[in-house]
Coordinates of N, CA and C in Angstrom, one line a residue:
X130 N 28.4 -6.9 -10.3 CA 27.8 -5.5 -10.2 C 28.8 -4.7 -9.3
X131 N 29.2 -3.7 -9.8 CA 30.2 -2.9 -9.1 C 29.6 -1.7 -8.4
X132 N 28.5 -1.2 -8.8 CA 28.0 0.0 -8.2 C 26.4 0.0 -8.1
X133 N 26.0 0.8 -7.2 CA 24.5 0.9 -7.0 C 23.9 1.5 -8.3
X134 N 24.5 2.4 -9.0 CA 24.0 2.9 -10.2 C 23.8 1.8 -11.3
X135 N 24.8 0.9 -11.3 CA 24.6 -0.2 -12.3 C 23.4 -1.1 -11.9
X136 N 23.3 -1.3 -10.6 CA 22.1 -2.1 -10.1 C 20.8 -1.4 -10.5
X137 N 20.7 -0.1 -10.3 CA 19.5 0.6 -10.7 C 19.3 0.5 -12.2
X138 N 20.4 0.6 -13.0 CA 20.2 0.5 -14.4 C 19.7 -0.9 -14.9
X139 N 20.2 -1.9 -14.3 CA 19.8 -3.3 -14.6 C 18.3 -3.5 -14.2
X140 N 18.0 -3.0 -13.0 CA 16.6 -3.1 -12.6 C 15.7 -2.4 -13.5
X141 N 16.1 -1.2 -13.9 CA 15.3 -0.3 -14.8 C 15.0 -1.0 -16.1
X142 N 16.1 -1.6 -16.7 CA 16.0 -2.2 -18.0 C 15.0 -3.4 -17.9
X143 N 15.2 -4.2 -16.9 CA 14.3 -5.4 -16.7 C 12.9 -5.0 -16.5
X144 N 12.7 -4.0 -15.6 CA 11.3 -3.6 -15.3 C 10.6 -3.0 -16.6
X145 N 11.3 -2.1 -17.3 CA 10.7 -1.6 -18.5 C 10.4 -2.6 -19.5
X146 N 11.2 -3.6 -19.7 CA 11.0 -4.6 -20.7 C 9.8 -5.5 -20.2
X147 N 9.8 -5.8 -19.0 CA 8.7 -6.7 -18.4 C 7.3 -6.0 -18.6
X148 N 7.3 -4.7 -18.3 CA 6.1 -3.9 -18.3 C 5.6 -3.7 -19.8
X149 N 6.5 -3.5 -20.7 CA 6.1 -3.3 -22.1 C 5.8 -4.6 -22.8
X150 N 6.3 -5.7 -22.4 CA 6.1 -7.0 -23.0 C 5.6 -8.0 -21.9
X151 N 4.3 -7.8 -21.5 CA 3.8 -8.6 -20.3 C 3.7 -10.1 -20.6
X152 N 3.8 -10.5 -21.9 CA 3.7 -11.9 -22.2 C 4.9 -12.6 -21.5
X153 N 6.0 -11.9 -21.4 CA 7.2 -12.5 -20.8 C 7.4 -12.2 -19.3
X154 N 6.4 -11.7 -18.7 CA 6.5 -11.4 -17.2 C 6.9 -12.6 -16.4
X155 N 6.4 -13.8 -16.7 CA 6.8 -15.0 -15.9 C 8.3 -15.2 -16.0
X156 N 8.8 -15.0 -17.2 CA 10.3 -15.2 -17.4 C 11.1 -14.1 -16.7
X157 N 10.6 -12.9 -16.8 CA 11.3 -11.8 -16.2 C 11.3 -12.0 -14.6
X158 N 10.2 -12.5 -14.1 CA 10.1 -12.7 -12.7 C 11.1 -13.8 -12.2
X159 N 11.2 -14.8 -13.0 CA 12.2 -15.9 -12.7 C 13.6 -15.3 -12.8
X160 N 13.9 -14.5 -13.8 CA 15.2 -13.8 -13.9 C 15.5 -12.9 -12.6
X161 N 14.5 -12.2 -12.2 CA 14.6 -11.3 -11.1 C 14.9 -12.1 -9.8
X162 N 14.2 -13.2 -9.6 CA 14.4 -14.1 -8.5 C 15.8 -14.6 -8.5
X163 N 16.3 -15.0 -9.6 CA 17.7 -15.5 -9.7 C 18.7 -14.4 -9.4
X164 N 18.5 -13.2 -10.0 CA 19.4 -12.1 -9.8 C 19.4 -11.6 -8.4
X165 N 18.3 -11.7 -7.8 CA 18.2 -11.3 -6.4 C 19.1 -12.1 -5.5
X166 N 19.2 -13.4 -5.8 CA 20.0 -14.3 -5.0 C 21.5 -14.1 -5.3
X167 N 21.8 -13.7 -6.6 CA 23.2 -13.7 -7.0 C 23.9 -12.4 -6.9
X168 N 23.1 -11.3 -7.0 CA 23.8 -10.0 -7.1 C 24.1 -9.5 -5.6
X169 N 25.2 -8.8 -5.5 CA 25.5 -8.3 -4.2 C 24.6 -7.2 -3.7
X170 N 24.6 -6.9 -2.4 CA 23.8 -5.8 -1.9 C 24.8 -4.7 -1.6
X171 N 24.2 -3.5 -1.5 CA 25.1 -2.3 -1.3 C 24.7 -1.6 0.0
X172 N 25.7 -1.0 0.7 CA 25.3 -0.3 2.0 C 24.4 0.9 1.7
X173 N 23.6 1.2 2.7 CA 22.7 2.3 2.6 C 23.4 3.6 2.6
X174 N 22.8 4.6 1.9 CA 23.4 5.9 1.9 C 23.2 6.6 3.3
X175 N 22.2 6.2 4.0 CA 21.9 6.8 5.3 C 22.5 5.9 6.4
X176 N 23.0 6.6 7.4 CA 23.6 5.8 8.6 C 22.5 5.0 9.3
X177 N 22.7 3.7 9.5 CA 21.8 2.8 10.1 C 20.6 2.4 9.2
X178 N 20.7 2.7 7.9 CA 19.6 2.3 7.0 C 19.8 0.9 6.5
X179 N 18.7 0.4 5.9 CA 18.8 -1.0 5.4 C 19.7 -1.0 4.2
X180 N 20.3 -2.2 4.0 CA 21.2 -2.3 2.8 C 20.3 -2.3 1.5
X181 N 20.9 -2.0 0.4 CA 20.2 -1.8 -0.8 C 20.4 -3.1 -1.6
X182 N 19.3 -3.8 -1.9 CA 19.3 -5.1 -2.6 C 18.6 -5.0 -3.9
X183 N 18.9 -5.9 -4.8 CA 18.2 -6.0 -6.1 C 16.7 -6.0 -5.9
X184 N 16.2 -6.8 -4.9 CA 14.7 -6.9 -4.7 C 14.2 -5.5 -4.2
X185 N 14.9 -4.9 -3.4 CA 14.4 -3.6 -2.9 C 14.3 -2.5 -4.0
X186 N 15.3 -2.5 -4.8 CA 15.3 -1.5 -5.9 C 14.1 -1.9 -6.9
X187 N 14.0 -3.2 -7.2 CA 12.9 -3.6 -8.1 C 11.5 -3.3 -7.5
X188 N 11.3 -3.6 -6.3 CA 10.0 -3.3 -5.7 C 9.7 -1.8 -5.6
X189 N 10.8 -1.0 -5.4 CA 10.6 0.5 -5.4 C 10.2 0.9 -6.8
X190 N 10.7 0.3 -7.9 CA 10.3 0.7 -9.2 C 8.9 0.3 -9.5
X191 N 8.5 -0.9 -9.0 CA 7.1 -1.3 -9.2 C 6.1 -0.4 -8.4
X192 N 6.5 0.0 -7.2 CA 5.7 0.9 -6.4 C 5.5 2.2 -7.0
X193 N 6.6 2.8 -7.5 CA 6.6 4.1 -8.1 C 5.7 4.1 -9.3
X194 N 5.9 3.1 -10.2 CA 5.1 3.0 -11.4 C 3.6 2.9 -11.0
X195 N 3.3 2.1 -10.0 CA 1.9 1.9 -9.6 C 1.3 3.2 -9.1
X196 N 2.1 3.9 -8.2 CA 1.6 5.1 -7.6 C 1.4 6.3 -8.5
X197 N 2.2 6.3 -9.6 CA 2.1 7.5 -10.5 C 1.0 7.3 -11.6
X198 N 0.4 6.1 -11.6 CA -0.6 5.9 -12.6 C -1.9 6.8 -12.5
X199 N -2.3 6.9 -11.3 CA -3.5 7.8 -11.0 C -3.2 9.2 -11.4
X200 N -2.0 9.7 -11.1 CA -1.6 11.0 -11.5 C -1.6 11.2 -13.1
X201 N -1.0 10.2 -13.7 CA -1.0 10.2 -15.2 C -2.4 10.2 -15.8
X202 N -3.3 9.4 -15.3 CA -4.6 9.3 -15.8 C -5.4 10.7 -15.6
X203 N -5.1 11.3 -14.4 CA -5.7 12.6 -14.1 C -5.2 13.6 -15.1
X204 N -3.9 13.6 -15.5 CA -3.4 14.5 -16.4 C -4.0 14.3 -17.8
X205 N -4.2 13.0 -18.2 CA -4.8 12.7 -19.5 C -6.2 13.2 -19.5
X206 N -7.0 13.0 -18.5 CA -8.4 13.4 -18.4 C -8.5 14.9 -18.6
X207 N -7.5 15.7 -18.3 CA -7.6 17.1 -18.5 C -7.3 17.5 -20.0
X208 N -6.9 16.6 -20.8 CA -6.7 16.9 -22.2 C -8.1 16.7 -22.9
X209 N -8.8 17.8 -22.9 CA -10.2 17.8 -23.4 C -10.4 18.5 -24.7
X210 N -9.4 19.3 -25.1 CA -9.5 20.1 -26.3 C -9.6 19.1 -27.5
X211 N -10.4 19.5 -28.5 CA -10.5 18.6 -29.7 C -9.2 18.3 -30.4
X212 N -8.3 19.2 -30.4 CA -7.0 19.0 -31.1 C -6.1 18.1 -30.2
X213 N -6.4 17.8 -29.0 CA -5.6 16.9 -28.1 C -6.2 15.5 -28.1
X214 N -7.2 15.2 -28.9 CA -7.8 13.9 -28.9 C -6.9 12.8 -29.2
X215 N -6.2 12.9 -30.3 CA -5.3 11.8 -30.7 C -4.1 11.6 -29.7
X216 N -3.6 12.7 -29.2 CA -2.5 12.6 -28.2 C -3.1 12.0 -27.0
X217 N -4.3 12.4 -26.6 CA -4.9 11.8 -25.4 C -5.1 10.3 -25.5
X218 N -5.6 9.9 -26.7 CA -5.9 8.4 -26.9 C -4.5 7.6 -26.9
X219 N -3.5 8.2 -27.5 CA -2.2 7.5 -27.5 C -1.7 7.4 -26.1
X220 N -1.8 8.5 -25.3 CA -1.3 8.4 -23.9 C -2.1 7.4 -23.1
X221 N -3.4 7.4 -23.3 CA -4.3 6.5 -22.6 C -3.9 5.0 -22.8
X222 N -3.6 4.8 -24.1 CA -3.2 3.4 -24.5 C -1.9 3.0 -23.8
X223 N -0.9 3.9 -23.8 CA 0.4 3.7 -23.2 C 0.2 3.4 -21.7
X224 N -0.5 4.3 -21.1 CA -0.7 4.1 -19.6 C -1.4 2.8 -19.3
X225 N -2.4 2.5 -20.1 CA -3.2 1.2 -19.9 C -2.2 0.0 -20.1
X226 N -1.4 0.0 -21.1 CA -0.5 -1.1 -21.3 C 0.5 -1.2 -20.2
X227 N 1.1 -0.1 -19.8 CA 2.0 -0.1 -18.7 C 1.4 -0.5 -17.3
X228 N 0.1 -0.1 -17.1 CA -0.6 -0.5 -15.9 C -0.8 -2.0 -15.9
X229 N -1.3 -2.6 -17.0 CA -1.5 -4.0 -17.1 C -0.2 -4.8 -17.0
X230 N 0.9 -4.2 -17.6 CA 2.2 -4.9 -17.5 C 2.7 -4.9 -16.1
X231 N 2.6 -3.7 -15.5 CA 3.1 -3.6 -14.1 C 2.4 -4.5 -13.2
X232 N 1.1 -4.6 -13.3 CA 0.2 -5.4 -12.4 C 0.6 -6.9 -12.7
X233 N 0.7 -7.3 -13.9 CA 1.1 -8.7 -14.2 C 2.5 -9.0 -13.7
X234 N 3.4 -8.1 -13.8 CA 4.8 -8.3 -13.3 C 4.8 -8.5 -11.8
X235 N 4.0 -7.6 -11.1 CA 4.0 -7.7 -9.7 C 3.4 -9.1 -9.3
X236 N 2.3 -9.5 -10.0 CA 1.7 -10.8 -9.7 C 2.7 -11.9 -9.9
X237 N 3.5 -11.9 -11.0 CA 4.5 -12.9 -11.2 C 5.6 -12.9 -10.2
X238 N 6.0 -11.7 -9.7 CA 7.0 -11.6 -8.6 C 6.4 -12.2 -7.4
X239 N 5.1 -12.0 -7.1 CA 4.5 -12.6 -6.0 C 4.6 -14.2 -6.0
X240 N 4.4 -14.7 -7.2 CA 4.6 -16.2 -7.4 C 6.0 -16.6 -7.1
X241 N 7.0 -15.8 -7.3 CA 8.4 -16.1 -7.0 C 8.7 -15.7 -5.6
X242 N 7.7 -15.3 -4.8 CA 7.9 -15.0 -3.4 C 8.8 -13.8 -3.2
X243 N 8.8 -12.9 -4.2 CA 9.6 -11.6 -4.1 C 8.8 -10.5 -3.6
X244 N 7.4 -10.6 -3.6 CA 6.5 -9.6 -3.1 C 5.7 -10.1 -1.9
X245 N 5.7 -9.4 -0.8 CA 4.9 -9.8 0.3 C 3.4 -9.8 0.1
X246 N 2.7 -10.7 0.7 CA 1.3 -10.7 0.5 C 0.5 -9.4 0.8
X247 N 1.0 -8.7 1.8 CA 0.4 -7.5 2.2 C 0.4 -6.5 1.1
X248 N 1.3 -6.5 0.2 CA 1.4 -5.6 -0.9 C 0.2 -5.9 -1.9
X249 N -0.1 -7.2 -2.0 CA -1.2 -7.7 -2.9 C -2.5 -7.0 -2.4
X250 N -2.7 -7.1 -1.1 CA -3.9 -6.5 -0.6 C -4.0 -5.0 -0.7
X251 N -2.8 -4.4 -0.6 CA -2.7 -2.9 -0.8 C -3.1 -2.6 -2.2
X252 N -2.6 -3.3 -3.2 CA -2.8 -3.0 -4.6 C -4.3 -3.2 -4.9
X253 N -4.9 -4.3 -4.4 CA -6.3 -4.6 -4.7 C -7.2 -3.5 -4.1
X254 N -6.9 -3.0 -2.9 CA -7.6 -2.0 -2.2 C -7.5 -0.7 -3.0
X255 N -6.3 -0.4 -3.5 CA -6.1 0.9 -4.2 C -6.9 0.8 -5.6
X256 N -6.9 -0.3 -6.2 CA -7.6 -0.5 -7.5 C -9.1 -0.4 -7.3
X257 N -9.6 -1.1 -6.3 CA -11.0 -1.1 -6.0 C -11.5 0.3 -5.5
X258 N -10.6 1.0 -4.8 CA -11.0 2.3 -4.3 C -11.4 2.1 -2.8
X259 N -11.3 3.1 -2.0 CA -11.6 3.0 -0.6 C -13.0 3.2 -0.2
X260 N -13.8 3.8 -1.2 CA -15.2 4.0 -1.0 C -16.0 3.0 -1.7
X261 N -16.7 2.2 -1.0 CA -17.5 1.1 -1.7 C -18.7 1.6 -2.4
X262 N -19.0 2.9 -2.2 CA -20.2 3.5 -2.8 C -19.9 4.1 -4.2
X263 N -18.6 4.3 -4.5 CA -18.2 4.8 -5.8 C -17.6 3.7 -6.7
X264 N -17.8 3.8 -7.9 CA -17.3 2.8 -8.9 C -15.9 3.2 -9.2
X265 N -14.9 2.2 -9.2 CA -13.6 2.5 -9.6 C -13.5 2.7 -11.1
X266 N -12.4 3.4 -11.5 CA -12.2 3.6 -12.9 C -12.1 2.3 -13.7
X267 N -12.5 2.4 -14.9 CA -12.6 1.2 -15.8 C -11.2 0.5 -15.9
X268 N -10.2 1.4 -16.0 CA -8.8 0.8 -16.2 C -8.4 0.1 -14.9
X269 N -8.8 0.6 -13.7 CA -8.5 -0.1 -12.5 C -9.2 -1.5 -12.4
X270 N -10.4 -1.6 -12.8 CA -11.1 -2.8 -12.8 C -10.4 -3.8 -13.7
X271 N -10.0 -3.3 -14.9 CA -9.3 -4.2 -15.8 C -8.0 -4.7 -15.3
X272 N -7.3 -3.8 -14.6 CA -6.0 -4.1 -14.0 C -6.2 -5.1 -12.9
X273 N -7.3 -4.9 -12.1 CA -7.6 -5.9 -11.0 C -7.9 -7.3 -11.6
X274 N -8.6 -7.3 -12.7 CA -9.0 -8.6 -13.3 C -7.7 -9.3 -13.7
X275 N -6.8 -8.6 -14.3 CA -5.5 -9.1 -14.8 C -4.7 -9.6 -13.6
X276 N -4.7 -8.8 -12.5 CA -4.0 -9.2 -11.3 C -4.5 -10.5 -10.7
X277 N -5.8 -10.7 -10.6 CA -6.4 -11.9 -10.1 C -6.2 -13.1 -11.1
X278 N -6.2 -12.8 -12.3 CA -5.9 -13.8 -13.3 C -4.4 -14.3 -13.1
X279 N -3.5 -13.5 -12.8 CA -2.1 -13.8 -12.6 C -1.9 -14.5 -11.2
X280 N -2.5 -14.0 -10.2 CA -2.2 -14.6 -8.8 C -3.3 -15.5 -8.3
X281 N -4.4 -15.7 -9.0 CA -5.5 -16.4 -8.4 C -5.2 -17.7 -7.8
X282 N -4.5 -18.6 -8.5 CA -4.2 -19.9 -8.0 C -3.4 -19.9 -6.7
X283 N -2.4 -19.0 -6.7 CA -1.6 -18.9 -5.5 C -2.4 -18.3 -4.4
X284 N -3.3 -17.4 -4.6 CA -4.1 -16.8 -3.6 C -5.1 -17.8 -3.0
X285 N -5.5 -18.8 -3.8 CA -6.5 -19.8 -3.3 C -5.8 -20.8 -2.4
X286 N -4.5 -20.9 -2.4 CA -3.8 -21.9 -1.6 C -3.8 -21.6 -0.2
X287 N -3.9 -20.4 0.2 CA -4.0 -20.0 1.6 C -5.4 -19.7 2.1
X288 N -5.9 -20.4 3.1 CA -7.3 -20.1 3.6 C -7.5 -18.7 3.9
X289 N -6.5 -18.0 4.6 CA -6.7 -16.6 5.0 C -6.8 -15.8 3.7
X290 N -6.0 -16.0 2.7 CA -6.0 -15.2 1.5 C -7.3 -15.5 0.7
X291 N -7.8 -16.7 0.8 CA -9.0 -17.1 0.1 C -10.2 -16.3 0.7
X292 N -10.3 -16.2 2.0 CA -11.4 -15.4 2.6 C -11.3 -13.9 2.2
X293 N -10.1 -13.4 2.2 CA -10.0 -12.0 1.8 C -10.3 -11.8 0.4
X294 N -9.9 -12.7 -0.5 CA -10.2 -12.7 -1.9 C -11.7 -12.8 -2.2
X295 N -12.4 -13.6 -1.4 CA -13.8 -13.7 -1.5 C -14.5 -12.3 -1.3
X296 N -14.0 -11.6 -0.3 CA -14.5 -10.2 -0.1 C -14.3 -9.3 -1.3
X297 N -13.1 -9.4 -1.9 CA -12.8 -8.7 -3.1 C -13.8 -9.1 -4.3
X298 N -14.0 -10.4 -4.4 CA -14.8 -10.8 -5.5 C -16.3 -10.4 -5.3
X299 N -16.7 -10.4 -4.0 CA -18.1 -9.9 -3.7 C -18.2 -8.4 -4.2
X300 N -17.2 -7.7 -3.9 CA -17.2 -6.3 -4.3 C -17.2 -6.2 -5.9
X301 N -16.5 -7.0 -6.6 CA -16.5 -7.1 -8.0 C -17.9 -7.4 -8.5
X302 N -18.6 -8.4 -7.9 CA -19.9 -8.8 -8.2 C -20.9 -7.6 -8.1
X303 N -20.7 -6.8 -7.0 CA -21.5 -5.6 -6.9 C -21.3 -4.6 -8.0
X304 N -20.1 -4.5 -8.5 CA -19.8 -3.6 -9.6 C -20.4 -4.1 -10.9
X305 N -20.5 -5.4 -11.1 CA -21.2 -5.9 -12.3 C -22.6 -5.5 -12.3
X306 N -23.3 -5.5 -11.2 CA -24.7 -5.2 -11.2 C -25.0 -3.7 -11.1
X307 N -23.9 -2.9 -10.8 CA -24.1 -1.5 -10.7 C -24.2 -0.8 -12.1
X308 N -25.3 -0.1 -12.3 CA -25.6 0.5 -13.6 C -24.7 1.7 -13.8

């Protein structure tokens, strides 16, 4: 890797493929773990800043994709005109696929120890919502289920994580009974 731009390009290609073809997320996560060890890092653009690594660029991509999902869904919900129905349905499907793909990829990266556990809790809290009195969006609950399906076994290995996960599952049980 000769430049930071090439690194960004490689990360972008891997990320997009992993998110669009989530069946292969475990394989892409292994590839990312390997590339993280083998690719060089680059000096920061800012004086005294942290060096730029494959892992850092990858996690920034995951974070940006995760954070912009709410905004995309809000834009889609504003497409209420009858002539926009087909376009809205297509965009909803794409956002849903990318959301599930991103969540699964993040989960697989966690298994490779490329994502810190605190990010897992942040993601779960964002998907569940911060207000326990309101029901999260359906796509968030589905993404959360996919996330736990991906990371569940690893989460159960740590007693601390298991206790926190039990709290999340109790919240999900509440949602099941909420009409």
